[in-house]
Amino acid sequence: MASFGNALSSSIGKKLIMGITGLFLITFLIVHCFLNSLIFVNDGGLTFNMGAHFMATNWIIRAMEIVLFAGLLLHIYQGYNLAAQNQAARPVKYAVTNGKANSKWYSRSMGLLGTLLLIFLIVHISKFWVVSRFTGIPTTDVRGQEDLFAVMVETFKNPWIVLLYVLAMISLAYHLLHGFASAFQTLGWNHKKYSPIIKAVGVWYSIIISLLFAAMPIATHFGFIK
């Protein structure tokens, strides 16, 4: 057990945990994006509220929320651990080596991008998840379902919150551009034939997911969704 714990606390172990939790969160984003995209049905939020009601009442989903939060917190913790470890390993920048020549700027800025996403997550969770799960939604739609769509419309009336969401989704896109392919590479899923495919899928995934998430507050704020 001690050797197993030491392995996980090593640099390779930390990266392995980052890869596993990263792939888990990538999978979650697909489900979350699909359910949130139900607002584009544009039926006054009825379909969206139905999806939100299912997520709030299904015991399997509720149990998975615990796993999700555990994975998210572990991902954040290990991310900052690795960032601090890398910084400590290079206390003085080399005068000759040009890091920009060997990596993209966003791959060197995962800590900053992750911090911006953390700020966004705190706002997002307080505005929607906490309201849905704990404080309760005061209004219902015509089907008698809790009207989370009305909460969304009211929240996105604030242009500053919309701006925060858009900036966060830009950060998410760059975070995923590095993280998607990096997660597969960390787990050892490298192959000269399949790695370019994984990288291409990662690029499209990063763009599509981030654009859809950014489009939701923009469309709601400007009244394209009612």
mmCIF file with all atom_site columns, C-alpha atoms in Angstrom:
data_model
loop_
_atom_site.group_PDB
_atom_site.id
_atom_site.type_symbol
_atom_site.label_atom_id
_atom_site.label_alt_id
_atom_site.label_comp_id
_atom_site.label_asym_id
_atom_site.label_entity_id
_atom_site.label_seq_id
_atom_site.pdbx_PDB_ins_code
_atom_site.Cartn_x
_atom_site.Cartn_y
_atom_site.Cartn_z
_atom_site.occupancy
_atom_site.B_iso_or_equiv
_atom_site.pdbx_formal_charge
_atom_site.auth_seq_id
_atom_site.auth_comp_id
_atom_site.auth_asym_id
_atom_site.auth_atom_id
_atom_site.pdbx_PDB_model_num
ATOM 1   C CA . MET A 1 1   ? 0.000   0.000  0.000   1.00 0.00 ? 1   MET A CA 1
ATOM 2   C CA . ALA A 1 2   ? 2.857   2.349  0.854   1.00 0.00 ? 2   ALA A CA 1
ATOM 3   C CA . SER A 1 3   ? 4.504   1.770  -2.513  1.00 0.00 ? 3   SER A CA 1
ATOM 4   C CA . PHE A 1 4   ? 1.161   2.332  -4.238  1.00 0.00 ? 4   PHE A CA 1
ATOM 5   C CA . GLY A 1 5   ? 0.702   5.614  -2.364  1.00 0.00 ? 5   GLY A CA 1
ATOM 6   C CA . ASN A 1 6   ? 4.225   6.702  -3.222  1.00 0.00 ? 6   ASN A CA 1
ATOM 7   C CA . ALA A 1 7   ? 3.596   5.898  -6.870  1.00 0.00 ? 7   ALA A CA 1
ATOM 8   C CA . LEU A 1 8   ? 0.470   8.079  -6.919  1.00 0.00 ? 8   LEU A CA 1
ATOM 9   C CA . SER A 1 9   ? 2.281   10.935 -5.177  1.00 0.00 ? 9   SER A CA 1
ATOM 10  C CA . SER A 1 10  ? 5.129   10.851 -7.686  1.00 0.00 ? 10  SER A CA 1
ATOM 11  C CA . SER A 1 11  ? 5.196   13.148 -10.693 1.00 0.00 ? 11  SER A CA 1
ATOM 12  C CA . ILE A 1 12  ? 4.073   10.314 -12.986 1.00 0.00 ? 12  ILE A CA 1
ATOM 13  C CA . GLY A 1 13  ? 1.341   9.317  -10.528 1.00 0.00 ? 13  GLY A CA 1
ATOM 14  C CA . LYS A 1 14  ? 0.027   12.884 -10.340 1.00 0.00 ? 14  LYS A CA 1
ATOM 15  C CA . LYS A 1 15  ? -0.060  13.122 -14.130 1.00 0.00 ? 15  LYS A CA 1
ATOM 16  C CA . LEU A 1 16  ? -1.848  9.775  -14.276 1.00 0.00 ? 16  LEU A CA 1
ATOM 17  C CA . ILE A 1 17  ? -4.524  11.041 -11.887 1.00 0.00 ? 17  ILE A CA 1
ATOM 18  C CA . MET A 1 18  ? -4.820  14.229 -13.956 1.00 0.00 ? 18  MET A CA 1
ATOM 19  C CA . GLY A 1 19  ? -5.312  12.130 -17.102 1.00 0.00 ? 19  GLY A CA 1
ATOM 20  C CA . ILE A 1 20  ? -7.966  9.850  -15.588 1.00 0.00 ? 20  ILE A CA 1
ATOM 21  C CA . THR A 1 21  ? -9.924  12.659 -13.931 1.00 0.00 ? 21  THR A CA 1
ATOM 22  C CA . GLY A 1 22  ? -9.526  14.762 -17.079 1.00 0.00 ? 22  GLY A CA 1
ATOM 23  C CA . LEU A 1 23  ? -11.112 12.089 -19.275 1.00 0.00 ? 23  LEU A CA 1
ATOM 24  C CA . PHE A 1 24  ? -13.891 11.672 -16.719 1.00 0.00 ? 24  PHE A CA 1
ATOM 25  C CA . LEU A 1 25  ? -14.615 15.418 -16.795 1.00 0.00 ? 25  LEU A CA 1
ATOM 26  C CA . ILE A 1 26  ? -14.448 15.452 -20.606 1.00 0.00 ? 26  ILE A CA 1
ATOM 27  C CA . THR A 1 27  ? -17.143 12.758 -20.664 1.00 0.00 ? 27  THR A CA 1
ATOM 28  C CA . PHE A 1 28  ? -19.236 14.734 -18.166 1.00 0.00 ? 28  PHE A CA 1
ATOM 29  C CA . LEU A 1 29  ? -19.020 17.857 -20.343 1.00 0.00 ? 29  LEU A CA 1
ATOM 30  C CA . ILE A 1 30  ? -20.603 15.974 -23.253 1.00 0.00 ? 30  ILE A CA 1
ATOM 31  C CA . VAL A 1 31  ? -23.615 14.986 -21.118 1.00 0.00 ? 31  VAL A CA 1
ATOM 32  C CA . HIS A 1 32  ? -23.892 18.413 -19.486 1.00 0.00 ? 32  HIS A CA 1
ATOM 33  C CA . CYS A 1 33  ? -23.623 20.238 -22.803 1.00 0.00 ? 33  CYS A CA 1
ATOM 34  C CA . PHE A 1 34  ? -26.286 18.017 -24.392 1.00 0.00 ? 34  PHE A CA 1
ATOM 35  C CA . LEU A 1 35  ? -28.764 18.599 -21.563 1.00 0.00 ? 35  LEU A CA 1
ATOM 36  C CA . ASN A 1 36  ? -28.138 22.342 -21.472 1.00 0.00 ? 36  ASN A CA 1
ATOM 37  C CA . SER A 1 37  ? -28.484 22.526 -25.253 1.00 0.00 ? 37  SER A CA 1
ATOM 38  C CA . LEU A 1 38  ? -32.135 21.554 -24.810 1.00 0.00 ? 38  LEU A CA 1
ATOM 39  C CA . ILE A 1 39  ? -32.781 25.283 -24.382 1.00 0.00 ? 39  ILE A CA 1
ATOM 40  C CA . PHE A 1 40  ? -32.274 25.586 -28.148 1.00 0.00 ? 40  PHE A CA 1
ATOM 41  C CA . VAL A 1 41  ? -35.511 23.657 -28.641 1.00 0.00 ? 41  VAL A CA 1
ATOM 42  C CA . ASN A 1 42  ? -36.955 27.112 -27.894 1.00 0.00 ? 42  ASN A CA 1
ATOM 43  C CA . ASP A 1 43  ? -40.240 25.925 -26.423 1.00 0.00 ? 43  ASP A CA 1
ATOM 44  C CA . GLY A 1 44  ? -40.270 28.216 -23.411 1.00 0.00 ? 44  GLY A CA 1
ATOM 45  C CA . GLY A 1 45  ? -37.885 25.969 -21.548 1.00 0.00 ? 45  GLY A CA 1
ATOM 46  C CA . LEU A 1 46  ? -40.263 22.993 -21.252 1.00 0.00 ? 46  LEU A CA 1
ATOM 47  C CA . THR A 1 47  ? -37.836 20.451 -22.708 1.00 0.00 ? 47  THR A CA 1
ATOM 48  C CA . PHE A 1 48  ? -34.924 21.943 -20.795 1.00 0.00 ? 48  PHE A CA 1
ATOM 49  C CA . ASN A 1 49  ? -36.889 21.824 -17.531 1.00 0.00 ? 49  ASN A CA 1
ATOM 50  C CA . MET A 1 50  ? -37.787 18.205 -18.215 1.00 0.00 ? 50  MET A CA 1
ATOM 51  C CA . GLY A 1 51  ? -34.085 17.339 -18.574 1.00 0.00 ? 51  GLY A CA 1
ATOM 52  C CA . ALA A 1 52  ? -33.231 19.329 -15.443 1.00 0.00 ? 52  ALA A CA 1
ATOM 53  C CA . HIS A 1 53  ? -35.997 17.555 -13.514 1.00 0.00 ? 53  HIS A CA 1
ATOM 54  C CA . PHE A 1 54  ? -34.616 14.169 -14.579 1.00 0.00 ? 54  PHE A CA 1
ATOM 55  C CA . MET A 1 55  ? -31.118 15.151 -13.459 1.00 0.00 ? 55  MET A CA 1
ATOM 56  C CA . ALA A 1 56  ? -32.411 16.390 -10.100 1.00 0.00 ? 56  ALA A CA 1
ATOM 57  C CA . THR A 1 57  ? -34.585 13.387 -9.253  1.00 0.00 ? 57  THR A CA 1
ATOM 58  C CA . ASN A 1 58  ? -32.755 10.358 -10.674 1.00 0.00 ? 58  ASN A CA 1
ATOM 59  C CA . TRP A 1 59  ? -30.883 8.670  -7.822  1.00 0.00 ? 59  TRP A CA 1
ATOM 60  C CA . ILE A 1 60  ? -28.149 7.362  -10.117 1.00 0.00 ? 60  ILE A CA 1
ATOM 61  C CA . ILE A 1 61  ? -27.448 10.901 -11.336 1.00 0.00 ? 61  ILE A CA 1
ATOM 62  C CA . ARG A 1 62  ? -27.463 12.226 -7.768  1.00 0.00 ? 62  ARG A CA 1
ATOM 63  C CA . ALA A 1 63  ? -24.971 9.550  -6.734  1.00 0.00 ? 63  ALA A CA 1
ATOM 64  C CA . MET A 1 64  ? -22.771 10.362 -9.733  1.00 0.00 ? 64  MET A CA 1
ATOM 65  C CA . GLU A 1 65  ? -22.719 14.006 -8.636  1.00 0.00 ? 65  GLU A CA 1
ATOM 66  C CA . ILE A 1 66  ? -20.659 12.918 -5.623  1.00 0.00 ? 66  ILE A CA 1
ATOM 67  C CA . VAL A 1 67  ? -18.211 11.122 -7.926  1.00 0.00 ? 67  VAL A CA 1
ATOM 68  C CA . LEU A 1 68  ? -18.167 14.164 -10.208 1.00 0.00 ? 68  LEU A CA 1
ATOM 69  C CA . PHE A 1 69  ? -17.309 16.591 -7.422  1.00 0.00 ? 69  PHE A CA 1
ATOM 70  C CA . ALA A 1 70  ? -14.666 14.221 -6.075  1.00 0.00 ? 70  ALA A CA 1
ATOM 71  C CA . GLY A 1 71  ? -13.103 13.927 -9.535  1.00 0.00 ? 71  GLY A CA 1
ATOM 72  C CA . LEU A 1 72  ? -13.266 17.688 -10.070 1.00 0.00 ? 72  LEU A CA 1
ATOM 73  C CA . LEU A 1 73  ? -11.665 18.508 -6.719  1.00 0.00 ? 73  LEU A CA 1
ATOM 74  C CA . LEU A 1 74  ? -8.950  15.888 -7.276  1.00 0.00 ? 74  LEU A CA 1
ATOM 75  C CA . HIS A 1 75  ? -8.280  17.270 -10.764 1.00 0.00 ? 75  HIS A CA 1
ATOM 76  C CA . ILE A 1 76  ? -7.957  20.813 -9.395  1.00 0.00 ? 76  ILE A CA 1
ATOM 77  C CA . TYR A 1 77  ? -5.774  19.713 -6.481  1.00 0.00 ? 77  TYR A CA 1
ATOM 78  C CA . GLN A 1 78  ? -3.404  17.678 -8.632  1.00 0.00 ? 78  GLN A CA 1
ATOM 79  C CA . GLY A 1 79  ? -3.325  20.426 -11.256 1.00 0.00 ? 79  GLY A CA 1
ATOM 80  C CA . TYR A 1 80  ? -2.068  22.979 -8.756  1.00 0.00 ? 80  TYR A CA 1
ATOM 81  C CA . ASN A 1 81  ? 0.320   20.403 -7.297  1.00 0.00 ? 81  ASN A CA 1
ATOM 82  C CA . LEU A 1 82  ? 1.877   19.794 -10.695 1.00 0.00 ? 82  LEU A CA 1
ATOM 83  C CA . ALA A 1 83  ? 2.032   23.531 -11.457 1.00 0.00 ? 83  ALA A CA 1
ATOM 84  C CA . ALA A 1 84  ? 3.818   24.185 -8.142  1.00 0.00 ? 84  ALA A CA 1
ATOM 85  C CA . GLN A 1 85  ? 6.123   21.220 -8.716  1.00 0.00 ? 85  GLN A CA 1
ATOM 86  C CA . ASN A 1 86  ? 7.064   22.413 -12.199 1.00 0.00 ? 86  ASN A CA 1
ATOM 87  C CA . GLN A 1 87  ? 7.655   25.938 -10.910 1.00 0.00 ? 87  GLN A CA 1
ATOM 88  C CA . ALA A 1 88  ? 9.869   24.664 -8.085  1.00 0.00 ? 88  ALA A CA 1
ATOM 89  C CA . ALA A 1 89  ? 11.876  22.585 -10.535 1.00 0.00 ? 89  ALA A CA 1
ATOM 90  C CA . ARG A 1 90  ? 12.630  25.695 -12.600 1.00 0.00 ? 90  ARG A CA 1
ATOM 91  C CA . PRO A 1 91  ? 13.154  28.508 -10.081 1.00 0.00 ? 91  PRO A CA 1
ATOM 92  C CA . VAL A 1 92  ? 15.316  30.407 -12.539 1.00 0.00 ? 92  VAL A CA 1
ATOM 93  C CA . LYS A 1 93  ? 14.326  30.804 -16.169 1.00 0.00 ? 93  LYS A CA 1
ATOM 94  C CA . TYR A 1 94  ? 16.937  29.752 -18.641 1.00 0.00 ? 94  TYR A CA 1
ATOM 95  C CA . ALA A 1 95  ? 18.369  32.601 -20.652 1.00 0.00 ? 95  ALA A CA 1
ATOM 96  C CA . VAL A 1 96  ? 19.056  30.515 -23.722 1.00 0.00 ? 96  VAL A CA 1
ATOM 97  C CA . THR A 1 97  ? 16.139  28.068 -23.904 1.00 0.00 ? 97  THR A CA 1
ATOM 98  C CA . ASN A 1 98  ? 13.078  29.442 -25.622 1.00 0.00 ? 98  ASN A CA 1
ATOM 99  C CA . GLY A 1 99  ? 10.053  27.596 -24.215 1.00 0.00 ? 99  GLY A CA 1
ATOM 100 C CA . LYS A 1 100 ? 7.776   29.134 -26.820 1.00 0.00 ? 100 LYS A CA 1
ATOM 101 C CA . ALA A 1 101 ? 9.573   27.185 -29.511 1.00 0.00 ? 101 ALA A CA 1
ATOM 102 C CA . ASN A 1 102 ? 8.672   23.865 -27.910 1.00 0.00 ? 102 ASN A CA 1
ATOM 103 C CA . SER A 1 103 ? 5.098   24.332 -26.729 1.00 0.00 ? 103 SER A CA 1
ATOM 104 C CA . LYS A 1 104 ? 1.938   26.329 -27.253 1.00 0.00 ? 104 LYS A CA 1
ATOM 105 C CA . TRP A 1 105 ? 1.245   29.236 -24.915 1.00 0.00 ? 105 TRP A CA 1
ATOM 106 C CA . TYR A 1 106 ? -1.898  27.593 -23.576 1.00 0.00 ? 106 TYR A CA 1
ATOM 107 C CA . SER A 1 107 ? -0.031  24.407 -22.666 1.00 0.00 ? 107 SER A CA 1
ATOM 108 C CA . ARG A 1 108 ? 2.265   26.585 -20.523 1.00 0.00 ? 108 ARG A CA 1
ATOM 109 C CA . SER A 1 109 ? -0.714  28.450 -19.020 1.00 0.00 ? 109 SER A CA 1
ATOM 110 C CA . MET A 1 110 ? -2.861  25.576 -17.765 1.00 0.00 ? 110 MET A CA 1
ATOM 111 C CA . GLY A 1 111 ? -2.641  26.890 -14.207 1.00 0.00 ? 111 GLY A CA 1
ATOM 112 C CA . LEU A 1 112 ? -3.963  30.324 -15.207 1.00 0.00 ? 112 LEU A CA 1
ATOM 113 C CA . LEU A 1 113 ? -6.675  28.877 -17.452 1.00 0.00 ? 113 LEU A CA 1
ATOM 114 C CA . GLY A 1 114 ? -7.667  26.465 -14.702 1.00 0.00 ? 114 GLY A CA 1
ATOM 115 C CA . THR A 1 115 ? -7.897  29.309 -12.173 1.00 0.00 ? 115 THR A CA 1
ATOM 116 C CA . LEU A 1 116 ? -10.229 31.280 -14.473 1.00 0.00 ? 116 LEU A CA 1
ATOM 117 C CA . LEU A 1 117 ? -12.383 28.175 -14.865 1.00 0.00 ? 117 LEU A CA 1
ATOM 118 C CA . LEU A 1 118 ? -12.449 27.686 -11.092 1.00 0.00 ? 118 LEU A CA 1
ATOM 119 C CA . ILE A 1 119 ? -13.785 31.225 -10.601 1.00 0.00 ? 119 ILE A CA 1
ATOM 120 C CA . PHE A 1 120 ? -16.419 30.525 -13.238 1.00 0.00 ? 120 PHE A CA 1
ATOM 121 C CA . LEU A 1 121 ? -17.384 27.213 -11.612 1.00 0.00 ? 121 LEU A CA 1
ATOM 122 C CA . ILE A 1 122 ? -17.952 28.907 -8.254  1.00 0.00 ? 122 ILE A CA 1
ATOM 123 C CA . VAL A 1 123 ? -20.324 31.417 -9.877  1.00 0.00 ? 123 VAL A CA 1
ATOM 124 C CA . HIS A 1 124 ? -22.034 28.776 -12.018 1.00 0.00 ? 124 HIS A CA 1
ATOM 125 C CA . ILE A 1 125 ? -22.610 26.365 -9.141  1.00 0.00 ? 125 ILE A CA 1
ATOM 126 C CA . SER A 1 126 ? -23.953 29.120 -6.876  1.00 0.00 ? 126 SER A CA 1
ATOM 127 C CA . LYS A 1 127 ? -26.345 30.401 -9.541  1.00 0.00 ? 127 LYS A CA 1
ATOM 128 C CA . PHE A 1 128 ? -27.783 27.096 -10.742 1.00 0.00 ? 128 PHE A CA 1
ATOM 129 C CA . TRP A 1 129 ? -26.757 23.907 -8.925  1.00 0.00 ? 129 TRP A CA 1
ATOM 130 C CA . VAL A 1 130 ? -27.184 25.280 -5.399  1.00 0.00 ? 130 VAL A CA 1
ATOM 131 C CA . VAL A 1 131 ? -30.531 26.821 -6.347  1.00 0.00 ? 131 VAL A CA 1
ATOM 132 C CA . SER A 1 132 ? -31.740 23.597 -7.956  1.00 0.00 ? 132 SER A CA 1
ATOM 133 C CA . ARG A 1 133 ? -30.563 21.245 -5.217  1.00 0.00 ? 133 ARG A CA 1
ATOM 134 C CA . PHE A 1 134 ? -30.875 23.230 -1.992  1.00 0.00 ? 134 PHE A CA 1
ATOM 135 C CA . THR A 1 135 ? -32.647 26.606 -1.998  1.00 0.00 ? 135 THR A CA 1
ATOM 136 C CA . GLY A 1 136 ? -35.409 25.499 -4.352  1.00 0.00 ? 136 GLY A CA 1
ATOM 137 C CA . ILE A 1 137 ? -36.828 27.148 -7.467  1.00 0.00 ? 137 ILE A CA 1
ATOM 138 C CA . PRO A 1 138 ? -39.836 29.357 -6.633  1.00 0.00 ? 138 PRO A CA 1
ATOM 139 C CA . THR A 1 139 ? -41.592 29.099 -9.998  1.00 0.00 ? 139 THR A CA 1
ATOM 140 C CA . THR A 1 140 ? -42.925 26.207 -12.098 1.00 0.00 ? 140 THR A CA 1
ATOM 141 C CA . ASP A 1 141 ? -43.636 25.913 -15.801 1.00 0.00 ? 141 ASP A CA 1
ATOM 142 C CA . VAL A 1 142 ? -46.969 24.964 -17.380 1.00 0.00 ? 142 VAL A CA 1
ATOM 143 C CA . ARG A 1 143 ? -46.236 21.279 -16.736 1.00 0.00 ? 143 ARG A CA 1
ATOM 144 C CA . GLY A 1 144 ? -45.666 21.878 -13.049 1.00 0.00 ? 144 GLY A CA 1
ATOM 145 C CA . GLN A 1 145 ? -41.917 21.296 -13.302 1.00 0.00 ? 145 GLN A CA 1
ATOM 146 C CA . GLU A 1 146 ? -39.450 23.492 -11.431 1.00 0.00 ? 146 GLU A CA 1
ATOM 147 C CA . ASP A 1 147 ? -38.659 26.301 -13.851 1.00 0.00 ? 147 ASP A CA 1
ATOM 148 C CA . LEU A 1 148 ? -34.854 26.289 -13.976 1.00 0.00 ? 148 LEU A CA 1
ATOM 149 C CA . PHE A 1 149 ? -35.168 27.868 -17.408 1.00 0.00 ? 149 PHE A CA 1
ATOM 150 C CA . ALA A 1 150 ? -36.683 30.983 -15.784 1.00 0.00 ? 150 ALA A CA 1
ATOM 151 C CA . VAL A 1 151 ? -33.697 31.105 -13.426 1.00 0.00 ? 151 VAL A CA 1
ATOM 152 C CA . MET A 1 152 ? -31.382 30.937 -16.445 1.00 0.00 ? 152 MET A CA 1
ATOM 153 C CA . VAL A 1 153 ? -33.211 33.732 -18.250 1.00 0.00 ? 153 VAL A CA 1
ATOM 154 C CA . GLU A 1 154 ? -33.097 35.946 -15.154 1.00 0.00 ? 154 GLU A CA 1
ATOM 155 C CA . THR A 1 155 ? -29.417 35.207 -14.499 1.00 0.00 ? 155 THR A CA 1
ATOM 156 C CA . PHE A 1 156 ? -28.332 35.970 -18.052 1.00 0.00 ? 156 PHE A CA 1
ATOM 157 C CA . LYS A 1 157 ? -30.026 39.364 -18.032 1.00 0.00 ? 157 LYS A CA 1
ATOM 158 C CA . ASN A 1 158 ? -26.849 40.513 -16.312 1.00 0.00 ? 158 ASN A CA 1
ATOM 159 C CA . PRO A 1 159 ? -24.311 41.359 -19.055 1.00 0.00 ? 159 PRO A CA 1
ATOM 160 C CA . TRP A 1 160 ? -21.373 40.917 -16.649 1.00 0.00 ? 160 TRP A CA 1
ATOM 161 C CA . ILE A 1 161 ? -22.344 37.329 -15.966 1.00 0.00 ? 161 ILE A CA 1
ATOM 162 C CA . VAL A 1 162 ? -22.701 36.706 -19.702 1.00 0.00 ? 162 VAL A CA 1
ATOM 163 C CA . LEU A 1 163 ? -19.238 38.184 -20.228 1.00 0.00 ? 163 LEU A CA 1
ATOM 164 C CA . LEU A 1 164 ? -17.831 35.957 -17.468 1.00 0.00 ? 164 LEU A CA 1
ATOM 165 C CA . TYR A 1 165 ? -19.352 32.888 -19.135 1.00 0.00 ? 165 TYR A CA 1
ATOM 166 C CA . VAL A 1 166 ? -17.940 33.799 -22.541 1.00 0.00 ? 166 VAL A CA 1
ATOM 167 C CA . LEU A 1 167 ? -14.444 34.443 -21.158 1.00 0.00 ? 167 LEU A CA 1
ATOM 168 C CA . ALA A 1 168 ? -14.645 31.201 -19.193 1.00 0.00 ? 168 ALA A CA 1
ATOM 169 C CA . MET A 1 169 ? -15.578 29.272 -22.320 1.00 0.00 ? 169 MET A CA 1
ATOM 170 C CA . ILE A 1 170 ? -12.602 30.754 -24.155 1.00 0.00 ? 170 ILE A CA 1
ATOM 171 C CA . SER A 1 171 ? -10.455 29.533 -21.269 1.00 0.00 ? 171 SER A CA 1
ATOM 172 C CA . LEU A 1 172 ? -12.184 26.146 -21.435 1.00 0.00 ? 172 LEU A CA 1
ATOM 173 C CA . ALA A 1 173 ? -11.453 25.839 -25.147 1.00 0.00 ? 173 ALA A CA 1
ATOM 174 C CA . TYR A 1 174 ? -7.722  26.397 -24.654 1.00 0.00 ? 174 TYR A CA 1
ATOM 175 C CA . HIS A 1 175 ? -7.691  24.215 -21.529 1.00 0.00 ? 175 HIS A CA 1
ATOM 176 C CA . LEU A 1 176 ? -9.250  21.368 -23.506 1.00 0.00 ? 176 LEU A CA 1
ATOM 177 C CA . LEU A 1 177 ? -6.988  21.894 -26.523 1.00 0.00 ? 177 LEU A CA 1
ATOM 178 C CA . HIS A 1 178 ? -4.065  20.878 -24.362 1.00 0.00 ? 178 HIS A CA 1
ATOM 179 C CA . GLY A 1 179 ? -5.841  18.604 -21.894 1.00 0.00 ? 179 GLY A CA 1
ATOM 180 C CA . PHE A 1 180 ? -7.691  16.339 -24.331 1.00 0.00 ? 180 PHE A CA 1
ATOM 181 C CA . ALA A 1 181 ? -4.675  14.970 -26.183 1.00 0.00 ? 181 ALA A CA 1
ATOM 182 C CA . SER A 1 182 ? -2.504  15.199 -23.065 1.00 0.00 ? 182 SER A CA 1
ATOM 183 C CA . ALA A 1 183 ? -4.858  12.911 -21.112 1.00 0.00 ? 183 ALA A CA 1
ATOM 184 C CA . PHE A 1 184 ? -4.571  10.163 -23.746 1.00 0.00 ? 184 PHE A CA 1
ATOM 185 C CA . GLN A 1 185 ? -0.809  10.620 -23.929 1.00 0.00 ? 185 GLN A CA 1
ATOM 186 C CA . THR A 1 186 ? -0.449  10.413 -20.131 1.00 0.00 ? 186 THR A CA 1
ATOM 187 C CA . LEU A 1 187 ? -2.342  7.121  -20.091 1.00 0.00 ? 187 LEU A CA 1
ATOM 188 C CA . GLY A 1 188 ? 0.046   5.751  -22.695 1.00 0.00 ? 188 GLY A CA 1
ATOM 189 C CA . TRP A 1 189 ? -2.462  5.664  -25.542 1.00 0.00 ? 189 TRP A CA 1
ATOM 190 C CA . ASN A 1 190 ? 0.034   6.752  -28.151 1.00 0.00 ? 190 ASN A CA 1
ATOM 191 C CA . HIS A 1 191 ? 0.245   5.375  -31.650 1.00 0.00 ? 191 HIS A CA 1
ATOM 192 C CA . LYS A 1 192 ? 1.594   6.982  -34.805 1.00 0.00 ? 192 LYS A CA 1
ATOM 193 C CA . LYS A 1 193 ? -1.604  5.982  -36.597 1.00 0.00 ? 193 LYS A CA 1
ATOM 194 C CA . TYR A 1 194 ? -4.185  6.987  -33.973 1.00 0.00 ? 194 TYR A CA 1
ATOM 195 C CA . SER A 1 195 ? -2.557  9.919  -32.143 1.00 0.00 ? 195 SER A CA 1
ATOM 196 C CA . PRO A 1 196 ? -3.240  12.387 -35.009 1.00 0.00 ? 196 PRO A CA 1
ATOM 197 C CA . ILE A 1 197 ? -6.899  11.277 -34.985 1.00 0.00 ? 197 ILE A CA 1
ATOM 198 C CA . ILE A 1 198 ? -7.120  11.791 -31.215 1.00 0.00 ? 198 ILE A CA 1
ATOM 199 C CA . LYS A 1 199 ? -5.550  15.230 -31.605 1.00 0.00 ? 199 LYS A CA 1
ATOM 200 C CA . ALA A 1 200 ? -8.009  16.198 -34.370 1.00 0.00 ? 200 ALA A CA 1
ATOM 201 C CA . VAL A 1 201 ? -10.984 14.946 -32.349 1.00 0.00 ? 201 VAL A CA 1
ATOM 202 C CA . GLY A 1 202 ? -9.677  16.937 -29.384 1.00 0.00 ? 202 GLY A CA 1
ATOM 203 C CA . VAL A 1 203 ? -9.542  20.149 -31.434 1.00 0.00 ? 203 VAL A CA 1
ATOM 204 C CA . TRP A 1 204 ? -13.101 19.748 -32.719 1.00 0.00 ? 204 TRP A CA 1
ATOM 205 C CA . TYR A 1 205 ? -14.349 18.692 -29.297 1.00 0.00 ? 205 TYR A CA 1
ATOM 206 C CA . SER A 1 206 ? -12.753 21.755 -27.672 1.00 0.00 ? 206 SER A CA 1
ATOM 207 C CA . ILE A 1 207 ? -14.260 24.134 -30.215 1.00 0.00 ? 207 ILE A CA 1
ATOM 208 C CA . ILE A 1 208 ? -17.768 22.657 -30.383 1.00 0.00 ? 208 ILE A CA 1
ATOM 209 C CA . ILE A 1 209 ? -18.258 22.191 -26.636 1.00 0.00 ? 209 ILE A CA 1
ATOM 210 C CA . SER A 1 210 ? -16.968 25.677 -25.812 1.00 0.00 ? 210 SER A CA 1
ATOM 211 C CA . LEU A 1 211 ? -18.994 27.368 -28.567 1.00 0.00 ? 211 LEU A CA 1
ATOM 212 C CA . LEU A 1 212 ? -22.214 25.660 -27.467 1.00 0.00 ? 212 LEU A CA 1
ATOM 213 C CA . PHE A 1 213 ? -21.700 26.621 -23.837 1.00 0.00 ? 213 PHE A CA 1
ATOM 214 C CA . ALA A 1 214 ? -20.868 30.217 -24.819 1.00 0.00 ? 214 ALA A CA 1
ATOM 215 C CA . ALA A 1 215 ? -23.850 30.444 -27.179 1.00 0.00 ? 215 ALA A CA 1
ATOM 216 C CA . MET A 1 216 ? -26.339 29.651 -24.392 1.00 0.00 ? 216 MET A CA 1
ATOM 217 C CA . PRO A 1 217 ? -25.894 32.813 -22.276 1.00 0.00 ? 217 PRO A CA 1
ATOM 218 C CA . ILE A 1 218 ? -25.483 34.984 -25.383 1.00 0.00 ? 218 ILE A CA 1
ATOM 219 C CA . ALA A 1 219 ? -28.666 33.674 -27.034 1.00 0.00 ? 219 ALA A CA 1
ATOM 220 C CA . THR A 1 220 ? -30.602 33.962 -23.772 1.00 0.00 ? 220 THR A CA 1
ATOM 221 C CA . HIS A 1 221 ? -29.360 37.484 -23.012 1.00 0.00 ? 221 HIS A CA 1
ATOM 222 C CA . PHE A 1 222 ? -30.307 38.832 -26.438 1.00 0.00 ? 222 PHE A CA 1
ATOM 223 C CA . GLY A 1 223 ? -33.706 37.136 -26.451 1.00 0.00 ? 223 GLY A CA 1
ATOM 224 C CA . PHE A 1 224 ? -33.049 34.618 -29.216 1.00 0.00 ? 224 PHE A CA 1
ATOM 225 C CA . ILE A 1 225 ? -34.281 31.935 -26.793 1.00 0.00 ? 225 ILE A CA 1
ATOM 226 C CA . LYS A 1 226 ? -37.625 32.500 -25.105 1.00 0.00 ? 226 LYS A CA 1
#
